[in-house]
mmCIF file of N, CA, C and O in Angstrom:
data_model
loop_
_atom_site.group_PDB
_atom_site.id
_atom_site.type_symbol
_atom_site.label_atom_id
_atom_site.label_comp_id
_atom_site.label_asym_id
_atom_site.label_seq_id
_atom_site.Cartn_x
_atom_site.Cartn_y
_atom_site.Cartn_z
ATOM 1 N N UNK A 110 -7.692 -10.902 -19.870
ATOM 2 C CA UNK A 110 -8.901 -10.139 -19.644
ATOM 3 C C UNK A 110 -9.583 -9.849 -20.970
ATOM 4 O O UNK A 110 -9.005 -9.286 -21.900
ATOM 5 N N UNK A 111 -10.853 -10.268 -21.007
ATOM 6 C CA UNK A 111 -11.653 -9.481 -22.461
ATOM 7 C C UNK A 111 -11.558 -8.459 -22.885
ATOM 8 O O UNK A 111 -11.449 -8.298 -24.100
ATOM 9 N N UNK A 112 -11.571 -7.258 -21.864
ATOM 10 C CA UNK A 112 -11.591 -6.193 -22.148
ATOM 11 C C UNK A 112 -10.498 -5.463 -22.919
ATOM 12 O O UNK A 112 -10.545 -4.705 -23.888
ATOM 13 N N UNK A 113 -9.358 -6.003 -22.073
ATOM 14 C CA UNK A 113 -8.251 -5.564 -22.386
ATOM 15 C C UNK A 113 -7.195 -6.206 -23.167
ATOM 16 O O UNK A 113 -6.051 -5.751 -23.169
ATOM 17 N N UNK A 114 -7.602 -7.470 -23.974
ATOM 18 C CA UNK A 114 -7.394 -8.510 -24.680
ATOM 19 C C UNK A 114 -5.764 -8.027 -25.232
ATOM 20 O O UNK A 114 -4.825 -8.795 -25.023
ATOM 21 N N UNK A 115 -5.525 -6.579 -26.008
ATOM 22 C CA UNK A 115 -4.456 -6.259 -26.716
ATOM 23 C C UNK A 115 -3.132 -5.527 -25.402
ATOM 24 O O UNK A 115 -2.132 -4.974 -25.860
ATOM 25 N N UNK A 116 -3.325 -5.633 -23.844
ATOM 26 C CA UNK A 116 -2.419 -5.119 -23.053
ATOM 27 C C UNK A 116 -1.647 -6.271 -22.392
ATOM 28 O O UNK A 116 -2.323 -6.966 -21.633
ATOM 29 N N UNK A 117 -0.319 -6.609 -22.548
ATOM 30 C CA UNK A 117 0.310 -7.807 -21.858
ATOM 31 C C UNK A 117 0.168 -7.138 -20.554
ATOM 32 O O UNK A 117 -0.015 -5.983 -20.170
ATOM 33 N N UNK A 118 0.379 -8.731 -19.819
ATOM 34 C CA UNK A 118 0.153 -8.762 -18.580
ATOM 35 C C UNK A 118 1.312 -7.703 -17.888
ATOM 36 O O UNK A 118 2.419 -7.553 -18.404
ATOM 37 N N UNK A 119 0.842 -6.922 -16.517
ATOM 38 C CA UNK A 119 2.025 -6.196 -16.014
ATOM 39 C C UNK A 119 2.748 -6.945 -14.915
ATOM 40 O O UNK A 119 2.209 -7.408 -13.910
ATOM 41 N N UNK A 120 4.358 -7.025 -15.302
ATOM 42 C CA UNK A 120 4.869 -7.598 -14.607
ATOM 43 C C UNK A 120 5.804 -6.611 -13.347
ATOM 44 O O UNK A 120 5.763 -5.382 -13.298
ATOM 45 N N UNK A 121 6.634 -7.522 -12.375
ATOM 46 C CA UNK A 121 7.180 -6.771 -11.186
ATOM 47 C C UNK A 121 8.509 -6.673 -12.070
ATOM 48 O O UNK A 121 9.081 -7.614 -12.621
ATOM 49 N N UNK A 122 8.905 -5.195 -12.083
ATOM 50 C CA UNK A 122 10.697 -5.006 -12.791
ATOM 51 C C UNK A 122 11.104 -4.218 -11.986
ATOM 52 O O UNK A 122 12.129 -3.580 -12.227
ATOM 53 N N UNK A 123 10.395 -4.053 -10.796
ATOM 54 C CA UNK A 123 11.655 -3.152 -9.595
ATOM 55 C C UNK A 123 11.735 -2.053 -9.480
ATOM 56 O O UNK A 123 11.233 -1.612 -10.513
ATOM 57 N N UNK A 124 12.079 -1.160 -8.821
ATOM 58 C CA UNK A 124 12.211 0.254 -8.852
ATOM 59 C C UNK A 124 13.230 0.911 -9.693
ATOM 60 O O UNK A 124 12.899 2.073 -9.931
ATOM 61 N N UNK A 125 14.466 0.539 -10.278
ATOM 62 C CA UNK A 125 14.943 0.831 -11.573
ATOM 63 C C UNK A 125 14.597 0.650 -12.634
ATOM 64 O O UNK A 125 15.504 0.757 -13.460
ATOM 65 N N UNK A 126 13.473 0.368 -13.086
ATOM 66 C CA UNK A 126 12.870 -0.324 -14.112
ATOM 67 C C UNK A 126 12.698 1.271 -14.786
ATOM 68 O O UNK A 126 13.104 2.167 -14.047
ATOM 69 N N UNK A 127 12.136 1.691 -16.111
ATOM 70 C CA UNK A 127 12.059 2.926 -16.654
ATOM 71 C C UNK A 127 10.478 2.389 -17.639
ATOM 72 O O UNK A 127 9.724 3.248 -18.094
ATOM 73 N N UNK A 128 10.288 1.321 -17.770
ATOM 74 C CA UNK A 128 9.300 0.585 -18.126
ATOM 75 C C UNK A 128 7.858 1.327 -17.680
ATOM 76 O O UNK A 128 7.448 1.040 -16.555
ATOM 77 N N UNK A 129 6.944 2.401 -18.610
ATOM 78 C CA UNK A 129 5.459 3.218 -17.416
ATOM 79 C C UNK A 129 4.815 1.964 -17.017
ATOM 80 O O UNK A 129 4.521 1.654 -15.863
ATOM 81 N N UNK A 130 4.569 1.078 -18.373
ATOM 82 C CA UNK A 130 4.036 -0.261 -18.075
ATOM 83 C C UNK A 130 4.230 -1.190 -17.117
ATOM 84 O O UNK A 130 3.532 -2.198 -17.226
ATOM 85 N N UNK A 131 5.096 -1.129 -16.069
ATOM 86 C CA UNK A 131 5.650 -2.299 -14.958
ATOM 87 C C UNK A 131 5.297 -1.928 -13.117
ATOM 88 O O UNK A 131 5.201 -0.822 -12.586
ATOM 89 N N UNK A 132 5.186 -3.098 -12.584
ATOM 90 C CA UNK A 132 5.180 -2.910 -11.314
ATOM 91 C C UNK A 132 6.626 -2.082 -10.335
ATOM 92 O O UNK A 132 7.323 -3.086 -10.188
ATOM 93 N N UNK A 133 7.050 -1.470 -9.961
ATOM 94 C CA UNK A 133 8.190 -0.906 -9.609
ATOM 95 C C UNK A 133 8.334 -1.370 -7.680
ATOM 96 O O UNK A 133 9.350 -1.697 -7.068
ATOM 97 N N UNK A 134 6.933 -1.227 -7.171
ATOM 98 C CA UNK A 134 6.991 -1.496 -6.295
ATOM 99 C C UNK A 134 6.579 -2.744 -5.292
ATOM 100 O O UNK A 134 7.022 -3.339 -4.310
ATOM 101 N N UNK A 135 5.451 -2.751 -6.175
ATOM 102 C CA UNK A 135 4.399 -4.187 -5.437
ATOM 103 C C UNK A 135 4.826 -5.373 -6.497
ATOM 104 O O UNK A 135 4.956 -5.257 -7.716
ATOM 105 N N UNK A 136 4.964 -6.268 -5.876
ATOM 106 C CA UNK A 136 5.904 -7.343 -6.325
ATOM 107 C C UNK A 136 5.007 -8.618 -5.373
ATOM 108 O O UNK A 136 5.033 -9.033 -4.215
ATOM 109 N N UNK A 137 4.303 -8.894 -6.529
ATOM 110 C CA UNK A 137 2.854 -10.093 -6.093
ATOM 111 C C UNK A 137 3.197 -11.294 -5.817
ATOM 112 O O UNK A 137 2.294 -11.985 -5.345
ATOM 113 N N UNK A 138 4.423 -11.886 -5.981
ATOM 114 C CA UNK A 138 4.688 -12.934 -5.195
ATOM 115 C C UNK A 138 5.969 -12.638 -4.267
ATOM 116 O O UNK A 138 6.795 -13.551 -4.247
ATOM 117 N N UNK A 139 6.310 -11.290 -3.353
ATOM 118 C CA UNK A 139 7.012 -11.115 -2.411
ATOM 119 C C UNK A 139 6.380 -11.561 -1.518
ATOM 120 O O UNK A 139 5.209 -11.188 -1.442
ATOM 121 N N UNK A 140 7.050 -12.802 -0.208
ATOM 122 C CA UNK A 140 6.386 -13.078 1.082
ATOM 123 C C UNK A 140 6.956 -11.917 2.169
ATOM 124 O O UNK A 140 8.017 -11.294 2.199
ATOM 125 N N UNK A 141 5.745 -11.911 3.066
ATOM 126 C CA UNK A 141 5.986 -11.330 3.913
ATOM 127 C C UNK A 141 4.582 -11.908 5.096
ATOM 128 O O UNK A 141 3.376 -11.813 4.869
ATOM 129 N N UNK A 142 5.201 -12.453 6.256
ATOM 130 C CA UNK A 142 4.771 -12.863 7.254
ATOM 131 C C UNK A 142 3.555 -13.983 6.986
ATOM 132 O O UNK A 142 2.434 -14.169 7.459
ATOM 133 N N UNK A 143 4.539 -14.744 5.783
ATOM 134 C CA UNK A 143 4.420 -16.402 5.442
ATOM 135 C C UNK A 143 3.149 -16.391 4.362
ATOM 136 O O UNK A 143 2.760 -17.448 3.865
ATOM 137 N N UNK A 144 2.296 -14.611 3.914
ATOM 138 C CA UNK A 144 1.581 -14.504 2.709
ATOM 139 C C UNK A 144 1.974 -13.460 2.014
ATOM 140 O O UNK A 144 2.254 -12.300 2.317
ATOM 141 N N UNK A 145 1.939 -14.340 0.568
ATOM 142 C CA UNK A 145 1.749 -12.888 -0.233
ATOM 143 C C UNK A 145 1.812 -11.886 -0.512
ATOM 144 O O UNK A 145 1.043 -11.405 0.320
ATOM 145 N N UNK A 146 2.384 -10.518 -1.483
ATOM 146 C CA UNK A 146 1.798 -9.311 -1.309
ATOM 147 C C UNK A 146 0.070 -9.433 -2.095
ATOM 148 O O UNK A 146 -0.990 -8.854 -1.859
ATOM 149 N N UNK A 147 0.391 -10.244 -2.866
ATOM 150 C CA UNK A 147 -1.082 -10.249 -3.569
ATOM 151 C C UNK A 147 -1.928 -10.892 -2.973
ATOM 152 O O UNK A 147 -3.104 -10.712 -3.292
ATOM 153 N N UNK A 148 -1.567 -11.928 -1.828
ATOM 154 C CA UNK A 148 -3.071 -12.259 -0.331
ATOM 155 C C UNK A 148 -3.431 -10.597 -0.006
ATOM 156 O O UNK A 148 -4.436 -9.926 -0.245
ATOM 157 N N UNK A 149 -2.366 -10.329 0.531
ATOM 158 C CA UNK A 149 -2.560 -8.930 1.337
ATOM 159 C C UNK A 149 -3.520 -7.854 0.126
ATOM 160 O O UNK A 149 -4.665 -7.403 0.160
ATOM 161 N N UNK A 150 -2.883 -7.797 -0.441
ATOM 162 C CA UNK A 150 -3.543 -6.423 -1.659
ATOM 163 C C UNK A 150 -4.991 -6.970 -1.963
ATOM 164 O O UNK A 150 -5.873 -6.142 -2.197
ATOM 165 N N UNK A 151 -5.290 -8.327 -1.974
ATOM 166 C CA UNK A 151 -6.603 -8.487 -1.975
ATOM 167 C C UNK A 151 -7.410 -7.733 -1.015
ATOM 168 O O UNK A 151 -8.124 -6.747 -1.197
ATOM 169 N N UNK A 152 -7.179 -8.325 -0.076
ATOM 170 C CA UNK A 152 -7.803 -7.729 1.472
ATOM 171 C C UNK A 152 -7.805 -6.635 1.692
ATOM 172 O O UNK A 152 -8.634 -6.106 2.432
ATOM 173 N N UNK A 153 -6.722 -5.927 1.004
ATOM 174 C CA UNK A 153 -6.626 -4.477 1.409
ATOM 175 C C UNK A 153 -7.662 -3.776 0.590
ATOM 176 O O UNK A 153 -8.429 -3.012 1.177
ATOM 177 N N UNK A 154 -7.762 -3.935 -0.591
ATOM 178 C CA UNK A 154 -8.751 -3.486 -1.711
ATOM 179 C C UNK A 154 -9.949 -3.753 -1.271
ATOM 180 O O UNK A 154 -10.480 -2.655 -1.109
ATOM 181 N N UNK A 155 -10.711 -4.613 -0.973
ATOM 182 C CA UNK A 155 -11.948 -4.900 -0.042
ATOM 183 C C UNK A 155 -11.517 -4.409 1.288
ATOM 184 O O UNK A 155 -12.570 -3.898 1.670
ATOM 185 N N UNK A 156 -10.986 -4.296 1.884
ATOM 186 C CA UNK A 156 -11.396 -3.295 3.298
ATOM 187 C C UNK A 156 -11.681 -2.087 2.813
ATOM 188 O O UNK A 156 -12.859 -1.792 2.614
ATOM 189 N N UNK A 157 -10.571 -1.115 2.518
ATOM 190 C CA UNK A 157 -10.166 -0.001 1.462
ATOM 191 C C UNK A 157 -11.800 0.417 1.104
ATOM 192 O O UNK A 157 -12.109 1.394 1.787
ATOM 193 N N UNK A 158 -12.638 0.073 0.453
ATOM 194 C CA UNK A 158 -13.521 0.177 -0.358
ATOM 195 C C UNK A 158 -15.115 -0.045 0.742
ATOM 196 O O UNK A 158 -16.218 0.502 0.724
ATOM 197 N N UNK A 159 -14.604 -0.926 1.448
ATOM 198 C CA UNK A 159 -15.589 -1.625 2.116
ATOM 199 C C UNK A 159 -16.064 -1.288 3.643
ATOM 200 O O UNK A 159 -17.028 -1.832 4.183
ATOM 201 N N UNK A 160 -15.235 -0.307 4.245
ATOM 202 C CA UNK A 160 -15.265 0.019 5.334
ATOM 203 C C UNK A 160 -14.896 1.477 5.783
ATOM 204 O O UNK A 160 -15.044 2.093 6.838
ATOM 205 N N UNK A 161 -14.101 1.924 3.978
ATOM 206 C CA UNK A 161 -13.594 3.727 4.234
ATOM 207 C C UNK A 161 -14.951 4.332 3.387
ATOM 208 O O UNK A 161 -15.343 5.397 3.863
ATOM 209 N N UNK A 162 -15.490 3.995 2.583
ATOM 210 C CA UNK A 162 -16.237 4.601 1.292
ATOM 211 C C UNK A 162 -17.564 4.135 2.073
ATOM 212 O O UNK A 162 -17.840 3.314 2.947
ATOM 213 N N UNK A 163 -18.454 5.394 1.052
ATOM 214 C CA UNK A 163 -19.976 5.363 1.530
ATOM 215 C C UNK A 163 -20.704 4.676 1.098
ATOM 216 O O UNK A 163 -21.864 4.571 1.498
ATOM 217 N N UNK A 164 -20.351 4.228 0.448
ATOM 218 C CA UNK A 164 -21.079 2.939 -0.619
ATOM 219 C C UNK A 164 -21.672 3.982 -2.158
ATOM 220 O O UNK A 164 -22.556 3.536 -2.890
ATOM 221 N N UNK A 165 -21.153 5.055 -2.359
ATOM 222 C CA UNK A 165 -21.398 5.868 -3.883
ATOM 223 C C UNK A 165 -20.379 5.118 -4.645
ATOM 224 O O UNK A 165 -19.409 4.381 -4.470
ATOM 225 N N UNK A 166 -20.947 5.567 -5.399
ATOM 226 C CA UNK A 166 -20.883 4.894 -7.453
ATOM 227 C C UNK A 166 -21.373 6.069 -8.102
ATOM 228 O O UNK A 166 -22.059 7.057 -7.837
ATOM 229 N N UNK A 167 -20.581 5.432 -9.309
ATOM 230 C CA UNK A 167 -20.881 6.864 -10.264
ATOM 231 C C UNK A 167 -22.069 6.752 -10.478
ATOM 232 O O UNK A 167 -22.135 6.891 -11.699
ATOM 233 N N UNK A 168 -23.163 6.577 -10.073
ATOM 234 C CA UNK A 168 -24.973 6.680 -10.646
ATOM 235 C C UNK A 168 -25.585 6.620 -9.266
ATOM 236 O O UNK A 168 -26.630 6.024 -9.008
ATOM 237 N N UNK A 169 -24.872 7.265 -8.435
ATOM 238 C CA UNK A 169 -26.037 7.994 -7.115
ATOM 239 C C UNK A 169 -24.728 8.068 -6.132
ATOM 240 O O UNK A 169 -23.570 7.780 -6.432
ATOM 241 N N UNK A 170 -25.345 8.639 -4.589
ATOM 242 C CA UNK A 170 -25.010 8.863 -3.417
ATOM 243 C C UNK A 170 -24.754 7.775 -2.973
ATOM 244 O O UNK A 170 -25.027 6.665 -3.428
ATOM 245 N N UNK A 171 -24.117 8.122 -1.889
ATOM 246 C CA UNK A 171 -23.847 6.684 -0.871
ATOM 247 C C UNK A 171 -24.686 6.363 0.036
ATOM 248 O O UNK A 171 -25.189 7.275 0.693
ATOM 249 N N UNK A 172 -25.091 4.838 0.332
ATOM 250 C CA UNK A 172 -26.020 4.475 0.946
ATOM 251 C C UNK A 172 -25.560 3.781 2.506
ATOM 252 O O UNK A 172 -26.234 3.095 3.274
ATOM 253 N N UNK A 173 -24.366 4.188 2.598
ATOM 254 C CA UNK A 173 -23.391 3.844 4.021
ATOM 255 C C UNK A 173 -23.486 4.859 5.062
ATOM 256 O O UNK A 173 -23.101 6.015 4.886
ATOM 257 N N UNK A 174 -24.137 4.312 6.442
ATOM 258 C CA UNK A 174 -23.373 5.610 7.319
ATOM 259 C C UNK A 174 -23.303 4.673 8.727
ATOM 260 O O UNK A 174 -24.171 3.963 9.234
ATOM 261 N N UNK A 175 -22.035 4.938 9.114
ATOM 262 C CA UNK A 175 -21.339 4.283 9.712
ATOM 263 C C UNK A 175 -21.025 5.770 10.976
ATOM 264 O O UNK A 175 -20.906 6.962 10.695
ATOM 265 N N UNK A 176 -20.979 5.249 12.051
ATOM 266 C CA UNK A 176 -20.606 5.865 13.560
ATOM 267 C C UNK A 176 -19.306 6.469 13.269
ATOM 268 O O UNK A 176 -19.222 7.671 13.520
ATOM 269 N N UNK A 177 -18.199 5.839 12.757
ATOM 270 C CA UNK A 177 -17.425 6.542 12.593
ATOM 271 C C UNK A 177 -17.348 8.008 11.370
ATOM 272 O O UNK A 177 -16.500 8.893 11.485
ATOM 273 N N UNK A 178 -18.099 7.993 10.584
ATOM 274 C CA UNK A 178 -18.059 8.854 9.616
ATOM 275 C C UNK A 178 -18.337 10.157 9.903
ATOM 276 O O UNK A 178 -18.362 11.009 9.015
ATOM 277 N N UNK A 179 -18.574 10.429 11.175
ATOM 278 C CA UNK A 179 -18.513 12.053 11.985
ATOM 279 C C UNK A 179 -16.818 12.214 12.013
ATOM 280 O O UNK A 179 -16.659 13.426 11.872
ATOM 281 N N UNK A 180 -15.799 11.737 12.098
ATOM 282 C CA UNK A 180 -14.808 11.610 12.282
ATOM 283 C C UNK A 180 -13.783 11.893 10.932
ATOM 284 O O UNK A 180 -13.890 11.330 9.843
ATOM 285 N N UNK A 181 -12.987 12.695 11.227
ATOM 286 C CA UNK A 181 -12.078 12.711 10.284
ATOM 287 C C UNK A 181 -10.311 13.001 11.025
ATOM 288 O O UNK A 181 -9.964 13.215 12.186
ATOM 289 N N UNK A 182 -9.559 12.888 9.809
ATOM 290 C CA UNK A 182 -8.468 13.255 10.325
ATOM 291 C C UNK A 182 -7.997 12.373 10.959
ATOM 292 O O UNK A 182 -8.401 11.213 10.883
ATOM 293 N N UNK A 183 -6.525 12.975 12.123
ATOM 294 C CA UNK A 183 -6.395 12.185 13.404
ATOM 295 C C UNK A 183 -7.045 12.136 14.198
ATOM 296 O O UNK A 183 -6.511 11.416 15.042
ATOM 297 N N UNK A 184 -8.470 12.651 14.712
ATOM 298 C CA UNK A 184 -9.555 12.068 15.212
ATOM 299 C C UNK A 184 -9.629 10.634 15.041
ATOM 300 O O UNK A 184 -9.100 9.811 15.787
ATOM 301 N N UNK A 185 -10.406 10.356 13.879
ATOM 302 C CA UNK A 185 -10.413 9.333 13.252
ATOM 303 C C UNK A 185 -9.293 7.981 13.256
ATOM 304 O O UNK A 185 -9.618 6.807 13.082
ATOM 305 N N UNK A 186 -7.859 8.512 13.511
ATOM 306 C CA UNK A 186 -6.809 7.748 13.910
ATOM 307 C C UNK A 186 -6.571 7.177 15.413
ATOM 308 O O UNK A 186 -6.051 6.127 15.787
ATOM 309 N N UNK A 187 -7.067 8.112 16.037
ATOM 310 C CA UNK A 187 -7.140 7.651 17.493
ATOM 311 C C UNK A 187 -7.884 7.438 18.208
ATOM 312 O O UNK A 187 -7.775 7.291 19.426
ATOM 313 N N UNK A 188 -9.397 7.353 17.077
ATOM 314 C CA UNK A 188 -10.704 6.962 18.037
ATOM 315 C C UNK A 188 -10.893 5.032 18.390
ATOM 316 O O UNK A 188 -10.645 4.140 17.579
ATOM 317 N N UNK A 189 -11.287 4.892 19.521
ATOM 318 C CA UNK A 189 -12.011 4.303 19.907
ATOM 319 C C UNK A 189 -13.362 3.237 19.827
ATOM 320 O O UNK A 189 -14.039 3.264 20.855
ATOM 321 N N UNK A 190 -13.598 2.786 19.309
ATOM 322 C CA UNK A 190 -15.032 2.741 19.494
ATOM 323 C C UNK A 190 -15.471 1.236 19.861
ATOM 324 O O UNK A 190 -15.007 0.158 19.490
ATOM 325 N N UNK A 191 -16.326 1.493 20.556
ATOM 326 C CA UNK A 191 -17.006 0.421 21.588
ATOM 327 C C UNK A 191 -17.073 -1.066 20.474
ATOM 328 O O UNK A 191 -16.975 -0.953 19.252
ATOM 329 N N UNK A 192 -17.199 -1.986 20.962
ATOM 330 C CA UNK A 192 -17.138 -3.573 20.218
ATOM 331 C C UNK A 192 -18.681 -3.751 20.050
ATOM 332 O O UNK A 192 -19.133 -4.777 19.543
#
């Protein structure tokens, strides 16, 4: 990365690891149900962002409003909503 040119890459060392610098848990080439954790963590990061958030940034409000966003909580866990 440019930015970060002087930080080695972070690698997976497990949950005994004592390393602040290391992955402990997410482990980017573990399969699970024939992809990836790092297919999955993609997708998750774009949903995550893309479907929970209002569309704000640090230089204004959010420009998202979505049917569900009256909803919170377990509301929100057990709603419904039409296709």
């Amino acid at each position: 990365m440019a930015y970060f040119s002087n930080v080695k890459q972070i690698d997976f060392e497990g949950a005994q690891s004592t390393n602040p610098f290391a992955f402990k848990f997410y482990n980017p080439e573990e399969t699970f149900q024939g992809k990836t954790m790092e297919e999955y963590l993609r997708f998750g990061v774009a949903y995550w962002h893309t479907f929970t958030m209002d569309g704000s940034d640090p230089f204004g409000a959010g420009t998202m409003s979505r049917q569900w966003d009256r909803y919170s909580g377990m509301d929100l866990a057990v709603l419904e909503l039409p296709a």
